[in-house]
Coordinates of N, CA and C and ligand atoms in Angstrom, one line a residue:
V237 N 101.1 106.2 108.3 CA 99.8 106.8 107.7 C 98.6 105.8 107.7
R238 N 97.0 106.4 107.8 CA 96.2 105.1 107.9 C 95.8 105.4 107.0
I239 N 95.4 103.4 106.3 CA 95.0 103.0 105.5 C 94.0 102.0 105.5
L240 N 93.2 102.6 105.0 CA 92.1 101.2 104.6 C 92.7 100.1 103.5
V241 N 92.3 99.0 103.9 CA 92.6 98.0 102.4 C 91.5 97.4 102.5
V242 N 90.3 97.7 102.1 CA 89.4 96.9 101.3 C 89.5 94.9 100.5
G243 N 89.0 94.3 101.2 CA 89.9 92.7 100.3 C 91.0 91.8 101.1
A244 N 91.4 92.8 102.5 CA 92.5 92.5 103.2 C 92.9 91.4 103.6
T245 N 91.5 90.0 103.2 CA 92.1 89.0 103.7 C 92.1 87.6 102.3
G246 N 92.2 88.6 101.1 CA 92.4 87.8 100.1 C 94.0 87.2 99.5
T247 N 94.3 86.9 98.6 CA 95.2 86.3 98.1 C 96.0 87.0 97.8
I248 N 95.6 88.6 97.1 CA 96.8 89.5 97.0 C 96.2 90.4 98.3
G249 N 95.1 90.3 98.3 CA 94.7 91.7 100.2 C 96.3 91.3 100.7
R250 N 96.1 89.4 101.2 CA 96.6 89.7 102.5 C 98.2 89.7 102.2
A251 N 99.1 89.7 101.1 CA 100.1 90.3 100.6 C 100.2 92.1 100.4
V252 N 99.5 92.5 100.4 CA 99.2 93.6 100.6 C 99.2 94.5 101.9
V253 N 98.4 93.5 102.8 CA 98.7 93.8 104.7 C 100.1 93.8 104.8
E254 N 100.6 92.9 104.1 CA 102.3 92.8 105.2 C 102.8 93.2 104.6
A255 N 103.0 93.9 103.2 CA 103.7 94.4 102.7 C 103.4 95.7 103.1
L256 N 102.4 96.2 104.2 CA 102.3 98.1 104.1 C 102.5 97.7 106.0
Q257 N 102.1 96.7 106.5 CA 101.9 97.0 108.2 C 103.2 97.5 108.8
P258 N 104.4 96.9 108.2 CA 105.7 97.5 108.9 C 105.6 99.0 109.1
R259 N 105.4 99.9 107.9 CA 105.6 101.1 108.5 C 103.7 102.2 108.1
H260 N 103.2 101.4 108.5 CA 101.7 102.2 108.3 C 100.6 101.4 109.1
A261 N 99.6 102.1 109.4 CA 98.3 101.3 110.1 C 97.4 101.1 109.5
V262 N 97.0 99.8 109.2 CA 96.4 99.2 108.3 C 95.0 98.6 108.8
I263 N 93.7 99.5 108.3 CA 92.6 99.4 108.8 C 92.5 97.8 107.7
A264 N 92.1 96.2 108.3 CA 91.4 95.5 107.4 C 90.5 95.3 106.8
V265 N 89.9 95.6 106.2 CA 88.5 95.1 105.8 C 87.9 94.0 104.6
S266 N 87.0 93.2 104.9 CA 86.5 92.2 104.2 C 85.3 91.9 104.1
L267 N 84.6 91.0 103.2 CA 83.7 90.7 103.3 C 82.8 90.3 104.8
Q268 N 83.6 88.9 104.6 CA 83.2 87.9 106.4 C 84.3 88.1 106.5
Q269 N 85.9 87.7 106.6 CA 86.8 87.1 107.5 C 87.2 88.4 108.1
A270 N 87.2 89.9 107.6 CA 87.9 90.6 108.5 C 87.0 90.9 109.9
A271 N 88.5 91.7 111.1 CA 87.3 92.1 112.0 C 86.3 93.1 111.4
E272 N 86.4 94.2 110.6 CA 85.8 95.3 110.2 C 85.4 94.6 108.8
Q273 N 83.7 94.7 108.2 CA 83.1 94.3 107.4 C 82.6 95.5 106.3
V274 N 82.8 95.0 104.9 CA 82.2 95.9 104.1 C 80.9 95.0 103.1
D275 N 80.4 95.6 102.2 CA 79.9 95.0 101.1 C 80.3 96.0 100.2
I276 N 81.3 95.5 98.7 CA 81.2 96.8 98.3 C 79.8 96.7 96.9
G277 N 79.5 95.5 97.2 CA 78.5 95.8 96.2 C 76.9 96.4 96.8
D278 N 77.1 96.6 97.8 CA 75.6 97.2 98.6 C 76.2 98.9 98.6
P279 N 75.9 100.1 98.2 CA 76.5 101.3 98.5 C 75.8 101.6 99.8
G280 N 74.8 101.6 100.9 CA 74.9 101.6 101.7 C 75.8 101.5 102.6
S281 N 76.6 99.8 102.9 CA 77.6 99.5 102.9 C 78.6 100.2 103.3
I282 N 78.9 100.7 102.1 CA 80.1 101.0 101.9 C 80.4 102.9 102.6
R283 N 79.0 103.5 102.5 CA 78.6 104.8 103.5 C 79.6 104.3 105.0
A284 N 78.3 103.4 105.5 CA 78.2 102.9 106.6 C 79.6 102.6 106.9
L285 N 80.5 102.3 106.7 CA 82.4 101.6 107.1 C 83.0 103.1 106.7
Y286 N 82.5 104.0 105.3 CA 83.0 104.7 105.7 C 82.8 105.8 107.2
Q287 N 81.4 106.2 107.7 CA 80.9 106.7 109.2 C 81.8 106.2 109.7
R288 N 82.0 104.9 110.1 CA 82.9 103.9 111.2 C 84.3 104.5 111.1
I289 N 84.9 104.7 110.5 CA 86.2 104.7 110.4 C 86.3 106.1 110.2
G290 N 86.0 106.7 110.0 CA 86.9 108.5 109.9 C 88.1 108.6 108.5
Q291 N 88.7 109.5 109.4 CA 89.9 110.2 108.4 C 90.8 109.0 107.8
L292 N 91.2 109.5 106.8 CA 92.1 108.3 105.8 C 92.8 108.7 105.5
D293 N 94.5 108.2 105.2 CA 95.3 108.6 104.4 C 95.5 108.3 103.4
A294 N 94.7 106.8 103.0 CA 94.5 106.2 101.4 C 93.5 105.3 101.9
V295 N 93.4 104.4 100.6 CA 92.3 103.7 100.5 C 93.3 102.9 99.3
V296 N 92.9 101.3 100.0 CA 93.5 100.3 98.3 C 91.6 99.3 98.8
S297 N 92.2 98.9 97.3 CA 91.0 98.0 97.2 C 91.5 97.2 96.2
T298 N 91.6 95.6 97.2 CA 92.3 94.3 96.5 C 90.4 93.6 96.2
A299 N 89.8 94.1 96.2 CA 88.4 93.3 96.1 C 87.3 93.8 94.5
G300 N 86.8 92.8 94.8 CA 85.8 93.0 93.2 C 85.8 92.1 92.4
R301 N 84.8 91.1 92.3 CA 83.9 90.1 91.9 C 83.5 90.8 90.5
A302 N 83.9 89.3 89.6 CA 83.3 89.8 88.4 C 83.5 88.1 87.3
V303 N 82.0 87.9 86.5 CA 82.4 86.4 86.8 C 82.7 85.8 85.7
F304 N 83.6 84.7 85.1 CA 84.2 84.1 84.2 C 83.5 83.1 83.5
K305 N 82.7 83.0 82.6 CA 82.1 82.0 81.5 C 82.0 82.7 80.5
P306 N 81.6 81.4 79.0 CA 81.4 82.0 77.6 C 80.3 82.9 78.0
L307 N 80.9 83.8 76.3 CA 80.0 85.0 76.3 C 78.6 84.3 76.2
S308 N 78.4 83.1 75.8 CA 76.9 82.5 75.3 C 76.3 82.4 76.7
E309 N 77.2 81.9 77.6 CA 76.4 81.0 79.2 C 76.5 82.7 79.7
L310 N 77.0 84.0 79.4 CA 76.9 85.1 80.4 C 75.3 85.5 80.7
S311 N 74.7 85.9 82.0 CA 73.6 85.9 81.8 C 73.5 87.3 82.4
D312 N 72.0 87.7 82.3 CA 72.1 89.8 83.0 C 72.8 89.3 84.1
S313 N 72.3 88.9 84.5 CA 72.5 88.5 86.3 C 74.0 88.7 86.5
D314 N 75.0 87.3 85.6 CA 76.3 87.1 85.6 C 77.1 89.2 85.3
F315 N 76.7 90.1 84.1 CA 77.0 91.0 83.5 C 76.6 91.9 85.1
Q316 N 75.3 91.9 85.5 CA 75.2 93.2 86.7 C 76.0 92.7 87.6
L317 N 76.6 91.3 88.0 CA 77.3 91.4 89.4 C 78.2 91.9 88.7
S318 N 79.1 92.0 87.7 CA 80.7 91.9 87.5 C 81.0 93.8 87.4
L319 N 79.0 93.8 87.0 CA 79.4 95.6 86.7 C 78.7 96.3 88.6
S320 N 78.4 95.2 89.1 CA 77.7 96.5 90.8 C 79.1 95.8 91.3
N321 N 79.1 94.9 91.3 CA 80.5 94.5 92.1 C 82.1 95.0 91.8
K322 N 82.5 94.8 91.0 CA 84.1 94.5 90.7 C 84.1 96.0 90.0
L323 N 83.3 96.3 89.4 CA 83.7 97.8 88.8 C 82.9 99.3 89.6
M324 N 81.6 99.4 90.0 CA 81.1 99.7 90.9 C 81.4 100.2 92.1
G325 N 81.7 98.6 92.3 CA 82.2 98.7 94.0 C 83.2 99.4 94.2
Q326 N 84.4 99.6 93.5 CA 85.6 100.6 93.3 C 85.3 101.5 93.3
V327 N 84.4 101.7 91.7 CA 84.5 103.2 91.9 C 83.6 104.1 92.6
N328 N 82.5 102.9 94.0 CA 82.1 104.0 94.8 C 82.8 104.0 95.7
L329 N 83.5 103.3 96.6 CA 84.8 103.3 97.4 C 86.0 104.7 96.9
V330 N 85.6 104.8 95.9 CA 86.4 106.3 95.5 C 85.1 107.7 96.0
R331 N 84.3 107.3 95.0 CA 82.7 108.5 95.1 C 82.9 108.6 96.4
Y332 N 82.6 108.0 97.3 CA 81.9 108.0 98.7 C 83.2 108.7 99.9
G333 N 84.0 108.2 99.4 CA 85.7 107.8 99.5 C 86.5 109.4 100.2
I334 N 85.8 110.2 98.9 CA 86.7 111.0 99.0 C 86.5 111.8 100.1
T335 N 85.9 112.8 100.8 CA 85.7 113.1 101.8 C 86.6 112.7 103.3
N336 N 86.8 111.5 103.3 CA 87.7 110.7 104.2 C 88.6 111.2 104.0
V337 N 89.1 110.7 103.1 CA 91.0 111.2 102.5 C 91.7 112.4 102.6
R338 N 92.4 112.4 103.4 CA 92.8 113.8 104.0 C 94.0 114.1 102.9
D339 N 94.5 115.0 102.8 CA 95.2 116.1 101.5 C 96.1 115.7 100.8
G340 N 96.7 115.1 100.1 CA 97.7 114.4 99.6 C 97.0 112.8 99.5
G341 N 96.5 112.7 100.0 CA 96.1 110.9 99.9 C 95.7 110.1 98.7
S342 N 95.4 108.8 98.7 CA 95.5 108.2 98.2 C 94.5 107.1 97.4
F343 N 93.8 106.8 96.4 CA 93.1 105.7 96.0 C 93.7 104.5 94.9
T344 N 94.6 103.3 95.6 CA 94.5 102.7 94.9 C 93.1 101.0 94.3
L345 N 93.4 101.0 93.0 CA 92.1 99.7 93.0 C 92.6 98.6 92.3
T346 N 92.1 96.9 91.8 CA 92.1 96.6 91.2 C 91.8 96.1 90.0
S347 N 92.4 96.2 88.9 CA 91.6 95.5 88.0 C 92.1 94.1 87.4
G348 N 93.3 94.1 86.2 CA 92.8 92.8 85.9 C 94.0 92.9 84.4
I349 N 94.6 92.0 84.2 CA 94.9 92.0 82.6 C 94.6 91.3 81.7
L350 N 92.9 91.1 81.6 CA 92.1 91.3 80.8 C 91.4 92.4 80.2
A351 N 91.6 93.6 80.8 CA 91.4 94.7 80.4 C 92.0 94.9 79.0
R352 N 93.2 94.0 78.9 CA 94.7 94.7 77.9 C 94.3 93.5 76.9
L353 N 94.8 91.9 77.6 CA 95.3 91.0 76.8 C 93.6 90.1 77.0
P354 N 92.9 89.8 76.1 CA 91.4 88.8 76.0 C 91.9 87.9 76.5
T355 N 90.8 86.5 77.0 CA 90.8 85.5 76.3 C 89.2 85.4 76.4
P356 N 89.0 84.2 75.7 CA 87.8 83.8 76.0 C 87.3 83.1 77.6
G357 N 85.9 83.8 77.7 CA 85.4 83.5 79.0 C 86.1 84.8 79.7
G358 N 86.4 86.0 79.0 CA 86.5 86.8 79.6 C 85.8 88.1 79.8
A359 N 84.7 87.9 78.7 CA 83.8 89.4 78.2 C 84.2 90.3 79.8
A360 N 82.8 89.7 80.5 CA 82.7 90.4 81.3 C 83.6 91.3 82.4
M361 N 84.7 90.0 82.6 CA 85.8 90.1 83.4 C 86.7 91.9 82.5
S362 N 86.3 91.7 81.0 CA 87.1 92.7 80.5 C 86.6 93.9 80.1
L363 N 85.2 93.6 80.1 CA 84.3 94.7 80.7 C 84.7 95.5 81.6
A364 N 84.7 95.3 82.9 CA 84.8 95.6 84.4 C 85.8 95.8 84.7
N365 N 87.3 95.6 83.8 CA 88.6 95.7 84.6 C 88.6 97.1 83.5
A366 N 88.5 97.0 82.2 CA 88.8 98.1 81.6 C 88.3 99.4 82.0
G367 N 87.2 99.6 82.7 CA 86.2 100.4 82.7 C 86.9 101.1 83.9
L368 N 87.4 100.1 84.9 CA 88.1 100.3 85.9 C 89.4 101.5 85.7
E369 N 89.7 101.3 84.5 CA 91.4 102.0 84.1 C 90.8 103.3 83.4
G370 N 89.6 103.3 83.1 CA 89.3 104.3 81.8 C 88.6 105.7 83.1
F371 N 88.0 104.4 84.3 CA 87.8 105.8 85.7 C 88.5 106.1 86.0
T372 N 90.0 105.4 86.3 CA 91.0 106.2 86.3 C 91.4 107.3 86.0
R373 N 91.8 107.2 85.2 CA 92.3 108.1 83.7 C 91.9 109.5 84.3
A374 N 89.9 109.0 84.1 CA 89.3 110.2 84.2 C 89.0 110.6 86.0
A375 N 89.1 109.6 86.4 CA 89.1 110.3 88.1 C 90.5 111.2 88.6
A376 N 91.9 110.8 87.5 CA 92.7 111.5 88.5 C 92.8 112.6 88.3
L377 N 92.1 113.5 86.7 CA 92.2 114.8 86.2 C 91.0 115.8 87.4
E378 N 90.2 114.7 88.0 CA 89.6 116.0 88.8 C 89.4 115.7 90.4
L379 N 90.1 115.0 90.6 CA 90.1 114.4 92.3 C 90.8 115.9 92.9
P380 N 90.3 116.3 94.1 CA 90.6 117.9 94.6 C 91.2 117.5 95.7
R381 N 91.5 118.6 96.0 CA 92.8 118.5 97.2 C 94.7 118.0 97.4
G382 N 94.8 117.2 95.7 CA 95.7 117.1 95.6 C 95.9 114.9 96.0
L383 N 94.4 114.7 96.0 CA 94.0 113.5 96.0 C 95.0 112.8 94.8
R384 N 95.1 111.6 94.7 CA 95.8 110.5 93.4 C 94.9 109.6 93.4
I385 N 94.9 108.6 92.4 CA 94.1 107.3 92.2 C 95.6 106.6 91.1
N386 N 95.5 105.6 91.0 CA 96.4 104.5 90.4 C 95.1 102.9 90.8
V387 N 95.3 102.2 89.3 CA 94.6 101.1 89.5 C 95.7 99.7 89.3
V388 N 95.7 99.2 90.5 CA 97.3 98.1 89.9 C 96.0 96.6 89.1
S389 N 96.8 96.0 87.6 CA 96.8 95.0 86.8 C 97.3 94.0 86.6
P390 N 96.8 93.3 87.8 CA 97.9 91.6 87.8 C 97.3 91.1 86.7
G391 N 98.4 90.2 86.3 CA 98.0 89.1 84.9 C 98.0 88.0 86.9
W392 N 98.1 86.9 86.5 CA 97.4 85.8 86.8 C 98.4 85.4 88.8
V393 N 98.2 85.6 89.4 CA 99.0 85.5 90.6 C 99.4 83.8 90.5
A394 N 100.3 83.5 90.9 CA 100.8 82.1 90.9 C 100.3 81.7 92.1
E395 N 99.9 82.0 93.4 CA 99.3 81.3 94.5 C 97.9 81.1 94.2
T396 N 97.1 81.8 93.0 CA 95.8 81.5 92.7 C 96.3 80.7 91.4
L397 N 97.0 80.2 90.5 CA 97.1 79.3 89.9 C 97.3 78.3 90.8
Q398 N 98.3 77.7 91.7 CA 98.4 76.7 92.7 C 97.5 76.3 93.3
A399 N 96.1 77.0 93.2 CA 95.2 76.9 94.1 C 94.3 76.4 93.0
M400 N 94.5 76.2 92.1 CA 93.5 75.9 90.9 C 94.2 74.5 90.4
G401 N 95.3 74.1 91.0 CA 95.9 73.1 90.5 C 96.5 73.1 89.2
R402 N 96.8 74.1 88.9 CA 97.6 74.6 88.1 C 99.0 75.5 88.0
D403 N 99.9 75.4 87.0 CA 101.3 75.8 87.2 C 101.2 77.4 87.9
P404 N 102.0 77.1 89.3 CA 102.2 78.5 89.4 C 103.5 79.6 88.8
A405 N 104.3 78.3 87.8 CA 105.1 79.6 87.5 C 104.7 80.3 86.5
A406 N 103.5 80.4 85.9 CA 103.1 81.1 85.2 C 102.5 82.2 85.3
G407 N 102.7 82.7 86.5 CA 101.8 83.4 86.8 C 103.0 84.1 87.8
V408 N 101.9 85.3 88.2 CA 104.0 86.3 89.5 C 102.7 86.2 90.6
A409 N 104.7 86.3 92.0 CA 103.8 85.9 92.9 C 102.8 87.4 93.7
A410 N 102.4 86.6 94.5 CA 101.4 88.1 95.3 C 102.6 89.0 95.5
V411 N 103.6 88.5 96.5 CA 104.0 89.3 96.9 C 104.7 90.4 95.8
A412 N 104.6 89.9 94.9 CA 105.0 90.5 93.4 C 104.6 92.3 93.5
V413 N 102.9 91.0 93.4 CA 102.1 92.0 92.9 C 101.7 93.4 94.1
A414 N 101.7 92.6 95.5 CA 102.3 93.9 96.4 C 102.7 94.7 96.2
R415 N 103.5 94.9 95.4 CA 105.0 95.7 95.7 C 104.5 96.9 94.5
A416 N 103.8 96.5 94.0 CA 103.1 97.1 92.9 C 101.7 98.2 93.7
Y417 N 101.1 97.7 94.8 CA 100.2 99.2 95.0 C 101.0 99.4 95.9
V418 N 102.2 99.2 96.9 CA 103.1 99.7 97.6 C 103.8 101.1 96.8
A419 N 104.4 101.0 95.9 CA 105.3 102.0 94.8 C 103.1 102.6 94.4
A420 N 102.7 102.6 94.5 CA 101.4 103.7 93.8 C 100.9 104.3 95.1
L421 N 101.0 103.6 96.4 CA 100.4 104.3 97.7 C 102.0 105.5 97.7
E422 N 102.9 104.9 98.4 CA 104.2 105.3 98.5 C 104.6 106.4 97.0
G423 N 104.4 106.5 96.6 CA 104.6 106.9 95.1 C 103.7 108.8 94.9
K424 N 104.2 109.0 94.0 CA 103.4 110.5 93.6 C 102.6 110.2 92.2
S425 N 102.5 109.2 91.4 CA 102.0 108.8 90.3 C 100.0 109.2 90.7
T426 N 99.6 109.8 89.4 CA 98.5 109.6 89.8 C 97.7 109.2 88.0
G427 N 96.8 108.9 88.2 CA 95.9 108.5 86.6 C 96.5 107.2 86.0
Q428 N 97.5 106.2 86.4 CA 98.3 105.3 86.5 C 96.9 104.0 86.3
V429 N 97.3 103.1 85.3 CA 97.8 101.4 85.5 C 98.6 101.0 85.6
I430 N 99.0 100.4 86.6 CA 100.6 99.1 87.1 C 100.4 98.0 86.9
E431 N 100.5 97.9 85.2 CA 100.4 96.0 84.9 C 101.0 95.4 85.9
V432 N 101.1 94.2 86.4 CA 102.3 93.4 86.9 C 102.5 92.2 86.3
L433 N 103.3 91.7 85.1 CA 102.7 90.2 85.0 C 104.4 89.6 85.1
P434 N 103.6 88.3 84.6 CA 104.9 87.3 85.3 C 106.2 87.8 84.4
P435 N 107.1 87.3 84.4 CA 108.5 87.4 83.6 C 108.8 86.7 82.9
Ligands
LIG800 N1 94.0 86.5 92.1 C1 94.0 86.8 90.9 O1 94.9 85.9 89.8 C2 94.2 88.1 90.2 C3 94.6 88.5 89.4 C4 94.3 89.7 87.8 C5 93.1 90.3 88.8 N2 92.9 89.8 90.4 C6 91.2 90.1 91.0 O2 91.8 90.9 92.2 C7 91.0 90.9 92.6 C8 91.3 90.2 93.9 O3 91.8 88.9 93.8 P1 92.4 88.1 94.8 O4 92.7 86.5 94.5 O5 92.9 88.2 96.0 O6 90.6 87.3 94.9 P2 90.5 86.2 96.8 O7 91.5 85.6 97.4 O8 88.7 85.4 96.0 O9 90.0 88.2 98.2 C9 88.8 88.3 97.6 C10 89.2 89.3 99.3 O10 87.7 90.4 98.7 C11 86.6 90.0 99.7 N3 85.3 90.5 99.7 C12 85.1 89.5 98.3 N4 83.0 90.0 98.1 C13 83.7 91.6 98.2 C14 82.3 92.3 98.8 N5 81.5 91.8 98.2 N6 83.1 93.6 99.1 C15 84.0 93.4 100.0 N7 85.2 93.2 99.9 C16 84.7 91.4 99.6 C17 86.8 88.8 100.0 O11 86.7 88.9 102.1 P3 86.2 87.5 102.6 O12 87.8 86.7 102.4 O13 86.1 88.2 103.9 O14 85.1 86.7 102.0 C18 88.5 88.4 100.1 O15 89.1 89.6 101.5 C19 89.9 90.6 92.3 O16 89.3 91.9 91.8 C20 90.8 90.0 91.3 O17 89.3 89.8 89.8 C21 93.1 88.7 90.7

């Protein structure tokens, strides 16, 4: 099957592409580094991508920026970026992509555990992540032609912690996070929030 992976060059996206590639035709998309590019913060760029790519069986998003800062320092533009990129960027990947995805196909988005387990500095991220989870549960009720939608909600990824100079043992390996996307894509579930937490 033909799968669009947006955010394919990222820590999670790379692991998802590796997990899917043996069995599926993956179209890797990212902001700058992949051969095929999109800016999910720009609705016109998403529409142009779907026009170039044509029919698909599934769309996976492992992209989306939100700002992590103390509440007192979060500016209007920090909230704007978090909402227009992580939240509406992924919502628009679904809205504009419906006509491109074949009957019975799926969307799999990415939120994050801050949707449910808050931490200081996470207000804008929790807002975007919880919004994605609410959108997913509701959109699942209305998608046409047997289309499915789910959202993967990862905790800290081990590779990300390592890159930040923190203990990777507190995180979940990218390869384990990737299995949640594969399960969402190859399974039958819809409207689900799939949490992937460290053991
Ligand atoms: N890593 C974690 O610990 C963790 C935990 C929970 C949730 N998450 C969420 O998971 C998602 C992916 O995280 P990650 O750590 O894998 O990110 P990452 O390593 O920073 O990779 C981000 C990916 O998204 C692409 N991208 C960035 N801005 C984009 C835009 N405007 N339009 C389209 N693509 C864009 C990047 O493309 P280029 O390479 O071309 O720039 C790259 O492929 C994020 O939403 C993050 O909040 C991550």
